mmCIF file of C-alpha atoms in Angstrom:
data_model
loop_
_atom_site.group_PDB
_atom_site.id
_atom_site.type_symbol
_atom_site.label_atom_id
_atom_site.label_comp_id
_atom_site.label_asym_id
_atom_site.label_seq_id
_atom_site.Cartn_x
_atom_site.Cartn_y
_atom_site.Cartn_z
ATOM 1 C CA UNK I 1006 14.953 -24.904 31.161
ATOM 2 C CA UNK I 1007 17.079 -25.031 27.830
ATOM 3 C CA UNK I 1008 15.087 -21.744 26.124
ATOM 4 C CA UNK I 1009 16.595 -18.199 26.593
ATOM 5 C CA UNK I 1010 13.843 -16.831 28.652
ATOM 6 C CA UNK I 1011 13.490 -19.571 31.203
ATOM 7 C CA UNK I 1012 17.155 -20.807 31.337
ATOM 8 C CA UNK I 1013 17.769 -17.339 32.844
ATOM 9 C CA UNK I 1014 20.267 -15.898 30.064
ATOM 10 C CA UNK I 1015 18.101 -13.568 28.837
ATOM 11 C CA UNK I 1016 16.490 -10.825 30.875
ATOM 12 C CA UNK I 1017 14.338 -8.612 28.691
ATOM 13 C CA UNK I 1018 10.453 -9.025 28.489
ATOM 14 C CA UNK I 1019 8.990 -10.878 25.254
ATOM 15 C CA UNK I 1020 6.527 -9.208 22.862
ATOM 16 C CA UNK I 1021 3.215 -9.899 24.263
ATOM 17 C CA UNK I 1022 1.842 -10.372 20.879
ATOM 18 C CA UNK I 1023 3.628 -13.251 19.182
ATOM 19 C CA UNK I 1024 5.236 -15.556 22.102
ATOM 20 C CA UNK I 1025 7.032 -18.418 21.566
ATOM 21 C CA UNK I 1026 5.897 -21.579 21.598
ATOM 22 C CA UNK I 1027 7.536 -22.373 24.806
ATOM 23 C CA UNK I 1028 6.233 -18.952 26.214
ATOM 24 C CA UNK I 1029 2.720 -19.895 25.083
ATOM 25 C CA UNK I 1030 2.642 -23.432 27.009
ATOM 26 C CA UNK I 1031 3.726 -21.657 30.569
ATOM 27 C CA UNK I 1032 1.784 -18.759 30.131
ATOM 28 C CA UNK I 1033 -1.781 -20.301 28.783
ATOM 29 C CA UNK I 1034 -1.233 -23.700 30.861
ATOM 30 C CA UNK I 1035 -4.572 -24.016 30.868
ATOM 31 C CA UNK I 1036 -5.047 -24.387 27.111
ATOM 32 C CA UNK I 1037 -5.574 -27.307 25.735
ATOM 33 C CA UNK I 1038 -4.033 -25.938 22.123
ATOM 34 C CA UNK I 1039 -2.393 -23.340 20.716
ATOM 35 C CA UNK I 1040 -3.089 -22.350 17.051
ATOM 36 C CA UNK I 1041 -0.257 -23.140 14.478
ATOM 37 C CA UNK I 1042 -0.294 -21.979 10.726
ATOM 38 C CA UNK I 1043 1.567 -23.333 7.968
ATOM 39 C CA UNK I 1044 2.394 -20.457 5.477
ATOM 40 C CA UNK I 1045 3.945 -21.075 2.113
ATOM 41 C CA UNK I 1046 6.885 -18.707 1.969
ATOM 42 C CA UNK I 1047 5.948 -18.167 -1.975
ATOM 43 C CA UNK I 1048 3.850 -19.540 -5.013
ATOM 44 C CA UNK I 1049 7.311 -21.193 -6.368
ATOM 45 C CA UNK I 1050 9.101 -22.061 -3.150
ATOM 46 C CA UNK I 1051 8.646 -25.526 -1.319
ATOM 47 C CA UNK I 1052 9.297 -23.672 1.883
ATOM 48 C CA UNK I 1053 6.200 -23.241 4.509
ATOM 49 C CA UNK I 1054 7.074 -21.391 7.668
ATOM 50 C CA UNK I 1055 5.501 -22.677 10.914
ATOM 51 C CA UNK I 1056 3.524 -19.482 12.098
ATOM 52 C CA UNK I 1057 2.983 -19.782 16.004
ATOM 53 C CA UNK I 1058 5.391 -21.839 16.432
ATOM 54 C CA UNK I 1059 8.716 -19.628 17.053
ATOM 55 C CA UNK I 1060 11.015 -20.793 19.752
ATOM 56 C CA UNK I 1061 14.358 -20.174 21.599
ATOM 57 C CA UNK I 1062 14.869 -23.961 22.003
ATOM 58 C CA UNK I 1063 18.060 -25.476 21.054
ATOM 59 C CA UNK I 1064 18.668 -26.850 17.453
ATOM 60 C CA UNK I 1065 18.498 -30.421 18.352
ATOM 61 C CA UNK I 1066 14.864 -30.025 19.720
ATOM 62 C CA UNK I 1067 13.408 -28.376 17.602
ATOM 63 C CA UNK I 1068 13.125 -30.688 14.375
ATOM 64 C CA UNK I 1069 11.670 -33.510 16.997
ATOM 65 C CA UNK I 1070 9.031 -30.841 18.530
ATOM 66 C CA UNK I 1071 7.959 -29.871 14.568
ATOM 67 C CA UNK I 1072 7.454 -33.955 13.931
ATOM 68 C CA UNK I 1073 5.197 -33.865 17.163
ATOM 69 C CA UNK I 1074 2.831 -31.858 14.899
ATOM 70 C CA UNK I 1075 -0.166 -33.544 13.002
ATOM 71 C CA UNK I 1076 0.999 -33.818 9.373
ATOM 72 C CA UNK I 1077 4.605 -32.684 9.974
ATOM 73 C CA UNK I 1078 5.626 -36.117 10.944
ATOM 74 C CA UNK I 1079 8.031 -36.303 7.792
ATOM 75 C CA UNK I 1080 8.930 -32.430 7.896
ATOM 76 C CA UNK I 1081 12.626 -31.139 7.270
ATOM 77 C CA UNK I 1082 13.597 -28.112 8.991
ATOM 78 C CA UNK I 1083 15.838 -25.756 6.805
ATOM 79 C CA UNK I 1084 16.689 -23.187 9.114
ATOM 80 C CA UNK I 1085 16.271 -23.483 12.936
ATOM 81 C CA UNK I 1086 14.339 -20.685 15.046
ATOM 82 C CA UNK I 1087 16.234 -18.341 17.141
ATOM 83 C CA UNK I 1088 15.213 -16.269 20.061
ATOM 84 C CA UNK I 1089 15.421 -12.233 19.599
ATOM 85 C CA UNK I 1090 16.035 -10.471 22.632
ATOM 86 C CA UNK I 1091 14.110 -6.832 22.588
ATOM 87 C CA UNK I 1092 15.983 -4.041 23.715
ATOM 88 C CA UNK I 1093 14.891 -0.502 23.136
ATOM 89 C CA UNK I 1094 15.922 3.144 24.253
ATOM 90 C CA UNK I 1095 12.856 5.083 25.836
ATOM 91 C CA UNK I 1096 10.970 6.456 23.201
ATOM 92 C CA UNK I 1097 10.307 9.631 25.609
ATOM 93 C CA UNK I 1098 13.803 10.528 24.774
ATOM 94 C CA UNK I 1099 12.336 11.879 21.634
ATOM 95 C CA UNK I 1100 9.932 14.506 20.543
ATOM 96 C CA UNK I 1101 6.969 13.975 18.298
ATOM 97 C CA UNK I 1102 9.131 14.863 15.275
ATOM 98 C CA UNK I 1103 10.794 11.512 16.578
ATOM 99 C CA UNK I 1104 13.944 13.538 16.375
ATOM 100 C CA UNK I 1105 16.436 12.854 19.955
ATOM 101 C CA UNK I 1106 16.068 15.500 22.853
ATOM 102 C CA UNK I 1107 19.527 15.059 23.529
ATOM 103 C CA UNK I 1108 21.227 14.780 20.343
ATOM 104 C CA UNK I 1109 19.739 17.482 17.082
ATOM 105 C CA UNK I 1110 19.581 15.876 13.675
ATOM 106 C CA UNK I 1111 19.118 12.394 15.501
ATOM 107 C CA UNK I 1112 16.065 10.609 14.404
ATOM 108 C CA UNK I 1113 14.669 7.122 15.936
ATOM 109 C CA UNK I 1114 12.002 4.686 14.469
ATOM 110 C CA UNK I 1115 11.193 1.411 14.692
ATOM 111 C CA UNK I 1116 12.338 -1.369 17.249
ATOM 112 C CA UNK I 1117 14.759 1.004 19.049
ATOM 113 C CA UNK I 1118 12.062 2.923 20.159
ATOM 114 C CA UNK I 1119 9.675 -0.201 21.611
ATOM 115 C CA UNK I 1120 7.859 -0.950 19.045
ATOM 116 C CA UNK I 1121 7.706 -4.771 18.057
ATOM 117 C CA UNK I 1122 5.696 -4.427 14.724
ATOM 118 C CA UNK I 1123 6.435 -4.125 11.165
ATOM 119 C CA UNK I 1124 3.621 -1.508 10.775
ATOM 120 C CA UNK I 1125 4.845 0.448 13.597
ATOM 121 C CA UNK I 1126 8.439 0.501 12.158
ATOM 122 C CA UNK I 1127 7.190 1.706 8.797
ATOM 123 C CA UNK I 1128 5.194 4.407 9.506
ATOM 124 C CA UNK I 1129 7.597 5.787 12.283
ATOM 125 C CA UNK I 1130 10.379 5.159 9.563
ATOM 126 C CA UNK I 1131 8.234 7.451 7.143
ATOM 127 C CA UNK I 1132 7.974 9.996 9.863
ATOM 128 C CA UNK I 1133 10.987 10.094 10.863
ATOM 129 C CA UNK I 1134 12.844 10.325 7.486
ATOM 130 C CA UNK I 1135 10.316 13.133 6.424
ATOM 131 C CA UNK I 1136 10.972 15.311 9.482
ATOM 132 C CA UNK I 1137 14.812 14.453 9.179
ATOM 133 C CA UNK I 1138 14.758 15.408 5.518
ATOM 134 C CA UNK I 1139 12.635 18.778 6.694
ATOM 135 C CA UNK I 1140 15.391 19.163 8.740
ATOM 136 C CA UNK I 1141 18.306 19.210 6.734
ATOM 137 C CA UNK I 1142 16.385 21.264 4.375
ATOM 138 C CA UNK I 1143 15.690 24.197 6.597
ATOM 139 C CA UNK I 1144 11.936 23.072 6.221
ATOM 140 C CA UNK I 1145 9.191 22.526 9.118
ATOM 141 C CA UNK I 1146 8.898 19.360 10.402
ATOM 142 C CA UNK I 1147 5.577 17.354 10.565
ATOM 143 C CA UNK I 1148 3.670 17.015 13.738
ATOM 144 C CA UNK I 1149 0.771 14.685 13.704
ATOM 145 C CA UNK I 1150 -1.270 15.282 17.256
ATOM 146 C CA UNK I 1151 -2.741 12.570 18.723
ATOM 147 C CA UNK I 1152 -6.511 13.129 17.574
ATOM 148 C CA UNK I 1153 -5.072 13.361 13.764
ATOM 149 C CA UNK I 1154 -4.564 9.829 13.163
ATOM 150 C CA UNK I 1155 -3.390 6.331 14.606
ATOM 151 C CA UNK I 1156 0.255 7.176 13.679
ATOM 152 C CA UNK I 1157 -0.098 10.615 15.806
ATOM 153 C CA UNK I 1158 -1.814 8.589 18.889
ATOM 154 C CA UNK I 1159 1.362 5.668 18.357
ATOM 155 C CA UNK I 1160 4.036 8.584 18.516
ATOM 156 C CA UNK I 1161 2.001 10.417 20.979
ATOM 157 C CA UNK I 1162 2.012 6.999 23.174
ATOM 158 C CA UNK I 1163 5.798 6.486 22.864
ATOM 159 C CA UNK I 1164 7.266 9.881 23.668
ATOM 160 C CA UNK I 1165 4.942 10.516 26.786
ATOM 161 C CA UNK I 1166 4.395 7.386 28.251
ATOM 162 C CA UNK I 1167 7.059 5.342 30.409
ATOM 163 C CA UNK I 1168 6.363 2.087 28.478
ATOM 164 C CA UNK I 1169 7.488 -1.486 30.104
ATOM 165 C CA UNK I 1170 7.022 -3.873 27.408
ATOM 166 C CA UNK I 1171 6.821 -3.987 23.536
ATOM 167 C CA UNK I 1172 4.592 -1.591 22.149
ATOM 168 C CA UNK I 1173 1.829 -2.755 19.137
ATOM 169 C CA UNK I 1174 -0.457 0.118 17.953
ATOM 170 C CA UNK I 1175 -3.826 -0.930 18.443
ATOM 171 C CA UNK I 1176 -6.737 0.941 17.281
ATOM 172 C CA UNK I 1177 -8.319 0.693 21.050
ATOM 173 C CA UNK I 1178 -5.504 2.467 22.185
ATOM 174 C CA UNK I 1179 -6.911 5.836 20.363
ATOM 175 C CA UNK I 1180 -9.484 7.614 22.344
ATOM 176 C CA UNK I 1181 -10.257 9.197 19.030
ATOM 177 C CA UNK I 1182 -10.884 5.998 16.901
ATOM 178 C CA UNK I 1183 -14.787 6.522 15.880
ATOM 179 C CA UNK I 1184 -13.326 9.747 14.262
ATOM 180 C CA UNK I 1185 -10.153 8.087 12.465
ATOM 181 C CA UNK I 1186 -12.405 5.053 11.307
ATOM 182 C CA UNK I 1187 -11.741 4.384 7.447
ATOM 183 C CA UNK I 1188 -15.158 5.397 6.123
ATOM 184 C CA UNK I 1189 -14.929 9.101 8.041
ATOM 185 C CA UNK I 1190 -12.315 9.459 5.657
ATOM 186 C CA UNK I 1191 -13.132 12.201 2.824
#
């Protein structure tokens, strides 16, 4: 009841592929444990990121919960975690160049299109940026057909499907994955 999702003050559906620890406990209650990784923030930085322990719980509870993990009984918390509510504009409002259909010259990419991964955002940014530049210069825009690349599959899915949850580009989404494999590239 003290989290944004389960307390009822956030209505958006959270990301499927990186759920909060409280979401893991609720959605996967039958599991005896949940994987957590300690990731150094850098070679010379003393900070460690606790991967798999993202949370929207109040700050007053976070340190106590961290200290329940074996090996972290004396942990110090430098920054509390926070919840993020994902919202987006349906990407089917864009064409395959990622230009919006309603406002010429406006291109969308990344989370605003309903994707949650850095890789998806970067790929869309490249395509939207290239097409925005091409349009500004009066040049031909770039459209990647679904069968040409994983980015083509991503863009086609975003622009033609009514997606109801944050989207991640998985190779299994492409029916052309056998011809798109890296060992087929020349």
